[in-house]
Amino acid sequence: MSSNPNESAGPVTMMQAPLYLQYRFTAGTSSLSFLHAIKRGRLIGRRCPGCESVYIPCRGSCARCGVATCDNIELTDEGVIDKFTVVHIPIPNNPIKPPFVVAHIRLNGADNAFHHLIGEVDNDKVKLGMKVKAVWRPESEWDYGLDNIRYFKPLGGEHD
Amino acid sequence: MTDIAIVSYAQAPMVRDAGCANEVELIMPVINEALQACGLARTDIDFVCSGSADYLQGAPFAFVAGVDALGAFPPIKESHVEMDAAWALYECYLKMLAGDIDSALIYGFGKSSPGNLPEVLSLQLDPYYLQPLCPDSVSLAALQARAMLDAGRCTREQMNEVVINSRRQAQKNPRAQLRKPVSQEQLQAEVDWIAPLKKSDCCPISDGASALVICRESQAREMGLPYARVVGMDHRIESHMLGFRDLTDSPSARNAAKSAGLHNNIEAAELHAPFSHQEILLRQSLGLSENVDINPSGGALAGNVMMAAGLDRIGSMAAAILRGDYKFGLAHATSGPCLQQNLVTILEAA
Ligand SMILES: [Zn+2]
């Protein structure tokens, strides 16, 4: 036995100190108009009064101009693929089986893009600039989220 | 003495709950107000530094999202401190002294309403011995108040006087959260909350944001801007371990004030004391005379936006000097439990 009891016990490599904090999180005033709209199956963005850019979803400012966005703008559920990648790694607890396509979708009339899935097309047929349209879940499943849209599919006749 | 000029300060009304406003929506109005007030364009600002803590609102990387309020295009130089924005100002102050920059925009914001603030603040304690016990910030302040009372460093009546003064001063401040006058009798009748503290001894929980602009004196003069001159700034820190400290004294505040250029002509002091006994402790530690006007804005007891309240002390004192109320002023900011960190700024009229 070592003369130092701490030494014989070995180093402490881990201690657990769990702490639980509860928050009543709020999304923001402009996010609120987006969330209320998508619950009803509609897509609402906001316009910058300075450079006229339209953002969806919008967080309340034009990051380029540093001014508050103003009018709500209703957009259609059609747009183009801005960027995409083919995901080959399975994500734990995700029902979607790889390989699948994740894309940045820029809706027609919008100046930013958001993430979504691409469906109803072979992965190797997906192209930049491809025109796509939202495929919505049944209305009974709509909630406050972008996953009311199941995925985006190519507009008919656009893919070869 | 420096050639650093505070030319602008803007503060949002301090409220208990800012509703569903996100960080961008909180910050943007005060940034635009501060810039418009001094006439500097975004592109004229050399450096931006902010102070905030994402744990307050429970939103990871809210401090990054907040940059959306800046109009960061073309790209800007920007930094952030996970502290009160008074320390963001200190970073800018050092960069000014080093000659790296000639102007800066500083902002701080805090949205504490979504969480339980006294519990959230236990996260700032040492992770091995104290934080696992989860002591809340009010209980730790109450230990300090008990130590002050037992050591004869203050009396219950003096603590009440601090509250009375705060409410009296806050009536002049339209952005203050607590402005209702109280009397010695009312406070004596109030029940203990976390003894020996009563609710009136504690700052309210506040949502809000503030912004401040500094530049060189030469630029302020060229532009014809009124300004308050920064004589000096310094900050010092007590031991992380509360048990190692004399909780009834603040040598760190005293040393910071001395190094920042504290002198006998100070007419007013904005002291960041979130609890009434801490104002008494700071007055004693800094050796402020009876003639010094304390917290003309109402101080932290009238509204305490986490991560902005320290900057608010400096901005409020600069604004009071700009109004011509005082020639020489002191502003103090604190961070951590029981006045652990203390930053002192000495200001004077140009
Ligand atoms: Zn814009």
PDB file of N, CA and C in Angstrom, chain B residues 149-208:
ATOM      1  N   LEU B 149     -23.876  42.462   8.037  1.00  0.00           N
ATOM      2  CA  LEU B 149     -24.648  42.859   9.228  1.00  0.00           C
ATOM      3  C   LEU B 149     -23.939  42.400  10.505  1.00  0.00           C
ATOM      4  N   ASP B 150     -23.442  41.157  10.507  1.00  0.00           N
ATOM      5  CA  ASP B 150     -22.792  40.613  11.696  1.00  0.00           C
ATOM      6  C   ASP B 150     -21.499  41.336  12.016  1.00  0.00           C
ATOM      7  N   ALA B 151     -20.794  41.789  10.964  1.00  0.00           N
ATOM      8  CA  ALA B 151     -19.527  42.490  11.180  1.00  0.00           C
ATOM      9  C   ALA B 151     -19.746  43.961  11.506  1.00  0.00           C
ATOM     10  N   GLY B 152     -21.003  44.389  11.506  1.00  0.00           N
ATOM     11  CA  GLY B 152     -21.285  45.791  11.788  1.00  0.00           C
ATOM     12  C   GLY B 152     -20.892  46.715  10.643  1.00  0.00           C
ATOM     13  N   ARG B 153     -20.767  46.156   9.435  1.00  0.00           N
ATOM     14  CA  ARG B 153     -20.400  46.991   8.286  1.00  0.00           C
ATOM     15  C   ARG B 153     -21.613  47.718   7.716  1.00  0.00           C
ATOM     16  N   CYS B 154     -22.805  47.250   8.066  1.00  0.00           N
ATOM     17  CA  CYS B 154     -24.008  47.982   7.656  1.00  0.00           C
ATOM     18  C   CYS B 154     -25.139  47.617   8.603  1.00  0.00           C
ATOM     19  N   THR B 155     -26.202  48.411   8.555  1.00  0.00           N
ATOM     20  CA  THR B 155     -27.389  48.129   9.357  1.00  0.00           C
ATOM     21  C   THR B 155     -28.562  47.902   8.423  1.00  0.00           C
ATOM     22  N   ARG B 156     -29.603  47.309   8.977  1.00  0.00           N
ATOM     23  CA  ARG B 156     -30.830  47.080   8.214  1.00  0.00           C
ATOM     24  C   ARG B 156     -31.360  48.421   7.666  1.00  0.00           C
ATOM     25  N   GLU B 157     -31.291  49.470   8.483  1.00  0.00           N
ATOM     26  CA  GLU B 157     -31.806  50.784   8.067  1.00  0.00           C
ATOM     27  C   GLU B 157     -31.007  51.331   6.889  1.00  0.00           C
ATOM     28  N   GLN B 158     -29.679  51.107   6.925  1.00  0.00           N
ATOM     29  CA  GLN B 158     -28.842  51.589   5.816  1.00  0.00           C
ATOM     30  C   GLN B 158     -29.191  50.851   4.519  1.00  0.00           C
ATOM     31  N   MET B 159     -29.458  49.551   4.635  1.00  0.00           N
ATOM     32  CA  MET B 159     -29.864  48.795   3.441  1.00  0.00           C
ATOM     33  C   MET B 159     -31.173  49.359   2.893  1.00  0.00           C
ATOM     34  N   ASN B 160     -32.106  49.697   3.800  1.00  0.00           N
ATOM     35  CA  ASN B 160     -33.369  50.295   3.358  1.00  0.00           C
ATOM     36  C   ASN B 160     -33.121  51.631   2.654  1.00  0.00           C
ATOM     37  N   GLU B 161     -32.180  52.410   3.197  1.00  0.00           N
ATOM     38  CA  GLU B 161     -31.867  53.721   2.588  1.00  0.00           C
ATOM     39  C   GLU B 161     -31.392  53.549   1.147  1.00  0.00           C
ATOM     40  N   VAL B 162     -30.639  52.489   0.893  1.00  0.00           N
ATOM     41  CA  VAL B 162     -30.157  52.215  -0.466  1.00  0.00           C
ATOM     42  C   VAL B 162     -31.348  52.005  -1.408  1.00  0.00           C
ATOM     43  N   VAL B 163     -32.331  51.220  -0.936  1.00  0.00           N
ATOM     44  CA  VAL B 163     -33.518  50.943  -1.754  1.00  0.00           C
ATOM     45  C   VAL B 163     -34.308  52.236  -1.980  1.00  0.00           C
ATOM     46  N   ILE B 164     -34.463  53.008  -0.930  1.00  0.00           N
ATOM     47  CA  ILE B 164     -35.221  54.273  -1.032  1.00  0.00           C
ATOM     48  C   ILE B 164     -34.556  55.204  -2.044  1.00  0.00           C
ATOM     49  N   ASN B 165     -33.227  55.299  -1.971  1.00  0.00           N
ATOM     50  CA  ASN B 165     -32.486  56.168  -2.903  1.00  0.00           C
ATOM     51  C   ASN B 165     -32.637  55.683  -4.339  1.00  0.00           C
ATOM     52  N   SER B 166     -32.556  54.363  -4.526  1.00  0.00           N
ATOM     53  CA  SER B 166     -32.664  53.809  -5.884  1.00  0.00           C
ATOM     54  C   SER B 166     -34.005  54.177  -6.512  1.00  0.00           C
ATOM     55  N   ARG B 167     -35.078  53.977  -5.746  1.00  0.00           N
ATOM     56  CA  ARG B 167     -36.418  54.265  -6.279  1.00  0.00           C
ATOM     57  C   ARG B 167     -36.597  55.764  -6.535  1.00  0.00           C
ATOM     58  N   ARG B 168     -36.019  56.583  -5.638  1.00  0.00           N
ATOM     59  CA  ARG B 168     -36.128  58.036  -5.798  1.00  0.00           C
ATOM     60  C   ARG B 168     -35.421  58.477  -7.075  1.00  0.00           C
ATOM     61  N   GLN B 169     -34.200  57.974  -7.275  1.00  0.00           N
ATOM     62  CA  GLN B 169     -33.422  58.344  -8.461  1.00  0.00           C
ATOM     63  C   GLN B 169     -34.089  57.810  -9.734  1.00  0.00           C
ATOM     64  N   ALA B 170     -34.652  56.593  -9.641  1.00  0.00           N
ATOM     65  CA  ALA B 170     -35.211  55.941 -10.834  1.00  0.00           C
ATOM     66  C   ALA B 170     -36.410  56.692 -11.391  1.00  0.00           C
ATOM     67  N   GLN B 171     -37.042  57.521 -10.559  1.00  0.00           N
ATOM     68  CA  GLN B 171     -38.198  58.277 -11.059  1.00  0.00           C
ATOM     69  C   GLN B 171     -37.809  59.232 -12.177  1.00  0.00           C
ATOM     70  N   LYS B 172     -36.499  59.570 -12.255  1.00  0.00           N
ATOM     71  CA  LYS B 172     -36.017  60.442 -13.335  1.00  0.00           C
ATOM     72  C   LYS B 172     -35.648  59.632 -14.575  1.00  0.00           C
ATOM     73  N   ASN B 173     -35.665  58.301 -14.446  1.00  0.00           N
ATOM     74  CA  ASN B 173     -35.179  57.443 -15.530  1.00  0.00           C
ATOM     75  C   ASN B 173     -36.347  56.682 -16.166  1.00  0.00           C
ATOM     76  N   PRO B 174     -36.799  57.129 -17.335  1.00  0.00           N
ATOM     77  CA  PRO B 174     -37.975  56.479 -17.940  1.00  0.00           C
ATOM     78  C   PRO B 174     -37.737  55.031 -18.336  1.00  0.00           C
ATOM     79  N   ARG B 175     -36.488  54.586 -18.419  1.00  0.00           N
ATOM     80  CA  ARG B 175     -36.220  53.204 -18.829  1.00  0.00           C
ATOM     81  C   ARG B 175     -36.107  52.259 -17.634  1.00  0.00           C
ATOM     82  N   ALA B 176     -36.192  52.815 -16.417  1.00  0.00           N
ATOM     83  CA  ALA B 176     -36.067  51.972 -15.220  1.00  0.00           C
ATOM     84  C   ALA B 176     -37.284  51.065 -15.075  1.00  0.00           C
ATOM     85  N   GLN B 177     -37.057  49.921 -14.460  1.00  0.00           N
ATOM     86  CA  GLN B 177     -38.115  48.926 -14.301  1.00  0.00           C
ATOM     87  C   GLN B 177     -38.886  49.129 -12.997  1.00  0.00           C
ATOM     88  N   LEU B 178     -38.158  49.416 -11.910  1.00  0.00           N
ATOM     89  CA  LEU B 178     -38.795  49.633 -10.601  1.00  0.00           C
ATOM     90  C   LEU B 178     -38.645  51.109 -10.227  1.00  0.00           C
ATOM     91  N   ARG B 179     -39.763  51.824 -10.216  1.00  0.00           N
ATOM     92  CA  ARG B 179     -39.702  53.265  -9.982  1.00  0.00           C
ATOM     93  C   ARG B 179     -40.653  53.711  -8.887  1.00  0.00           C
ATOM     94  N   LYS B 180     -41.318  52.775  -8.250  1.00  0.00           N
ATOM     95  CA  LYS B 180     -42.317  53.147  -7.253  1.00  0.00           C
ATOM     96  C   LYS B 180     -41.610  53.549  -5.957  1.00  0.00           C
ATOM     97  N   PRO B 181     -41.874  54.761  -5.462  1.00  0.00           N
ATOM     98  CA  PRO B 181     -41.193  55.187  -4.233  1.00  0.00           C
ATOM     99  C   PRO B 181     -41.573  54.290  -3.053  1.00  0.00           C
ATOM    100  N   VAL B 182     -40.611  54.092  -2.147  1.00  0.00           N
ATOM    101  CA  VAL B 182     -40.908  53.331  -0.918  1.00  0.00           C
ATOM    102  C   VAL B 182     -40.384  54.119   0.277  1.00  0.00           C
ATOM    103  N   SER B 183     -40.934  53.834   1.429  1.00  0.00           N
ATOM    104  CA  SER B 183     -40.524  54.530   2.654  1.00  0.00           C
ATOM    105  C   SER B 183     -39.819  53.543   3.588  1.00  0.00           C
ATOM    106  N   GLN B 184     -39.100  54.111   4.550  1.00  0.00           N
ATOM    107  CA  GLN B 184     -38.420  53.311   5.569  1.00  0.00           C
ATOM    108  C   GLN B 184     -39.438  52.410   6.291  1.00  0.00           C
ATOM    109  N   GLU B 185     -40.631  52.954   6.558  1.00  0.00           N
ATOM    110  CA  GLU B 185     -41.658  52.184   7.277  1.00  0.00           C
ATOM    111  C   GLU B 185     -42.131  50.988   6.439  1.00  0.00           C
ATOM    112  N   GLN B 186     -42.358  51.252   5.149  1.00  0.00           N
ATOM    113  CA  GLN B 186     -42.800  50.156   4.271  1.00  0.00           C
ATOM    114  C   GLN B 186     -41.762  49.044   4.219  1.00  0.00           C
ATOM    115  N   LEU B 187     -40.493  49.432   4.115  1.00  0.00           N
ATOM    116  CA  LEU B 187     -39.441  48.429   4.002  1.00  0.00           C
ATOM    117  C   LEU B 187     -39.277  47.664   5.303  1.00  0.00           C
ATOM    118  N   GLN B 188     -39.433  48.367   6.429  1.00  0.00           N
ATOM    119  CA  GLN B 188     -39.326  47.684   7.727  1.00  0.00           C
ATOM    120  C   GLN B 188     -40.431  46.644   7.886  1.00  0.00           C
ATOM    121  N   ALA B 189     -41.586  46.936   7.290  1.00  0.00           N
ATOM    122  CA  ALA B 189     -42.727  46.020   7.428  1.00  0.00           C
ATOM    123  C   ALA B 189     -42.639  44.832   6.468  1.00  0.00           C
ATOM    124  N   GLU B 190     -41.737  44.935   5.485  1.00  0.00           N
ATOM    125  CA  GLU B 190     -41.649  43.865   4.474  1.00  0.00           C
ATOM    126  C   GLU B 190     -41.069  42.598   5.098  1.00  0.00           C
ATOM    127  N   VAL B 191     -41.600  41.445   4.678  1.00  0.00           N
ATOM    128  CA  VAL B 191     -41.120  40.177   5.233  1.00  0.00           C
ATOM    129  C   VAL B 191     -39.799  39.776   4.563  1.00  0.00           C
ATOM    130  N   ASP B 192     -39.035  38.938   5.266  1.00  0.00           N
ATOM    131  CA  ASP B 192     -37.798  38.417   4.692  1.00  0.00           C
ATOM    132  C   ASP B 192     -38.123  37.548   3.483  1.00  0.00           C
ATOM    133  N   TRP B 193     -37.191  37.515   2.529  1.00  0.00           N
ATOM    134  CA  TRP B 193     -37.357  36.607   1.391  1.00  0.00           C
ATOM    135  C   TRP B 193     -36.340  35.480   1.544  1.00  0.00           C
ATOM    136  N   ILE B 194     -35.069  35.786   1.271  1.00  0.00           N
ATOM    137  CA  ILE B 194     -34.010  34.855   1.649  1.00  0.00           C
ATOM    138  C   ILE B 194     -33.187  35.625   2.679  1.00  0.00           C
ATOM    139  N   ALA B 195     -33.450  35.369   3.941  1.00  0.00           N
ATOM    140  CA  ALA B 195     -32.938  36.194   5.035  1.00  0.00           C
ATOM    141  C   ALA B 195     -31.414  36.284   4.984  1.00  0.00           C
ATOM    142  N   PRO B 196     -30.862  37.462   5.299  1.00  0.00           N
ATOM    143  CA  PRO B 196     -31.577  38.665   5.754  1.00  0.00           C
ATOM    144  C   PRO B 196     -32.102  39.527   4.612  1.00  0.00           C
ATOM    145  N   LEU B 197     -32.034  39.056   3.377  1.00  0.00           N
ATOM    146  CA  LEU B 197     -32.506  39.878   2.260  1.00  0.00           C
ATOM    147  C   LEU B 197     -34.027  39.833   2.157  1.00  0.00           C
ATOM    148  N   LYS B 198     -34.583  40.993   1.901  1.00  0.00           N
ATOM    149  CA  LYS B 198     -35.989  41.080   1.514  1.00  0.00           C
ATOM    150  C   LYS B 198     -36.030  41.268  -0.001  1.00  0.00           C
ATOM    151  N   LYS B 199     -37.187  41.088  -0.590  1.00  0.00           N
ATOM    152  CA  LYS B 199     -37.275  41.224  -2.048  1.00  0.00           C
ATOM    153  C   LYS B 199     -36.791  42.595  -2.505  1.00  0.00           C
ATOM    154  N   SER B 200     -37.088  43.631  -1.723  1.00  0.00           N
ATOM    155  CA  SER B 200     -36.694  44.989  -2.120  1.00  0.00           C
ATOM    156  C   SER B 200     -35.184  45.177  -2.113  1.00  0.00           C
ATOM    157  N   ASP B 201     -34.457  44.320  -1.403  1.00  0.00           N
ATOM    158  CA  ASP B 201     -32.994  44.410  -1.377  1.00  0.00           C
ATOM    159  C   ASP B 201     -32.376  43.851  -2.658  1.00  0.00           C
ATOM    160  N   CYS B 202     -33.184  43.141  -3.456  1.00  0.00           N
ATOM    161  CA  CYS B 202     -32.657  42.426  -4.620  1.00  0.00           C
ATOM    162  C   CYS B 202     -33.054  43.150  -5.905  1.00  0.00           C
ATOM    163  N   CYS B 203     -32.134  43.134  -6.862  1.00  0.00           N
ATOM    164  CA  CYS B 203     -32.449  43.704  -8.169  1.00  0.00           C
ATOM    165  C   CYS B 203     -33.570  42.894  -8.800  1.00  0.00           C
ATOM    166  N   PRO B 204     -34.372  43.536  -9.655  1.00  0.00           N
ATOM    167  CA  PRO B 204     -35.372  42.758 -10.379  1.00  0.00           C
ATOM    168  C   PRO B 204     -34.703  41.936 -11.469  1.00  0.00           C
ATOM    169  N   ILE B 205     -35.426  40.971 -12.023  1.00  0.00           N
ATOM    170  CA  ILE B 205     -34.961  40.241 -13.211  1.00  0.00           C
ATOM    171  C   ILE B 205     -35.456  41.022 -14.423  1.00  0.00           C
ATOM    172  N   SER B 206     -34.526  41.306 -15.328  1.00  0.00           N
ATOM    173  CA  SER B 206     -34.836  42.246 -16.412  1.00  0.00           C
ATOM    174  C   SER B 206     -34.428  41.674 -17.759  1.00  0.00           C
ATOM    175  N   ASP B 207     -35.205  42.030 -18.791  1.00  0.00           N
ATOM    176  CA  ASP B 207     -34.828  41.787 -20.186  1.00  0.00           C
ATOM    177  C   ASP B 207     -34.462  43.135 -20.801  1.00  0.00           C
ATOM    178  N   GLY B 208     -33.485  43.135 -21.705  1.00  0.00           N
ATOM    179  CA  GLY B 208     -33.152  44.394 -22.363  1.00  0.00           C
ATOM    180  C   GLY B 208     -31.853  44.324 -23.126  1.00  0.00           C
TER     181      GLY B 208
END
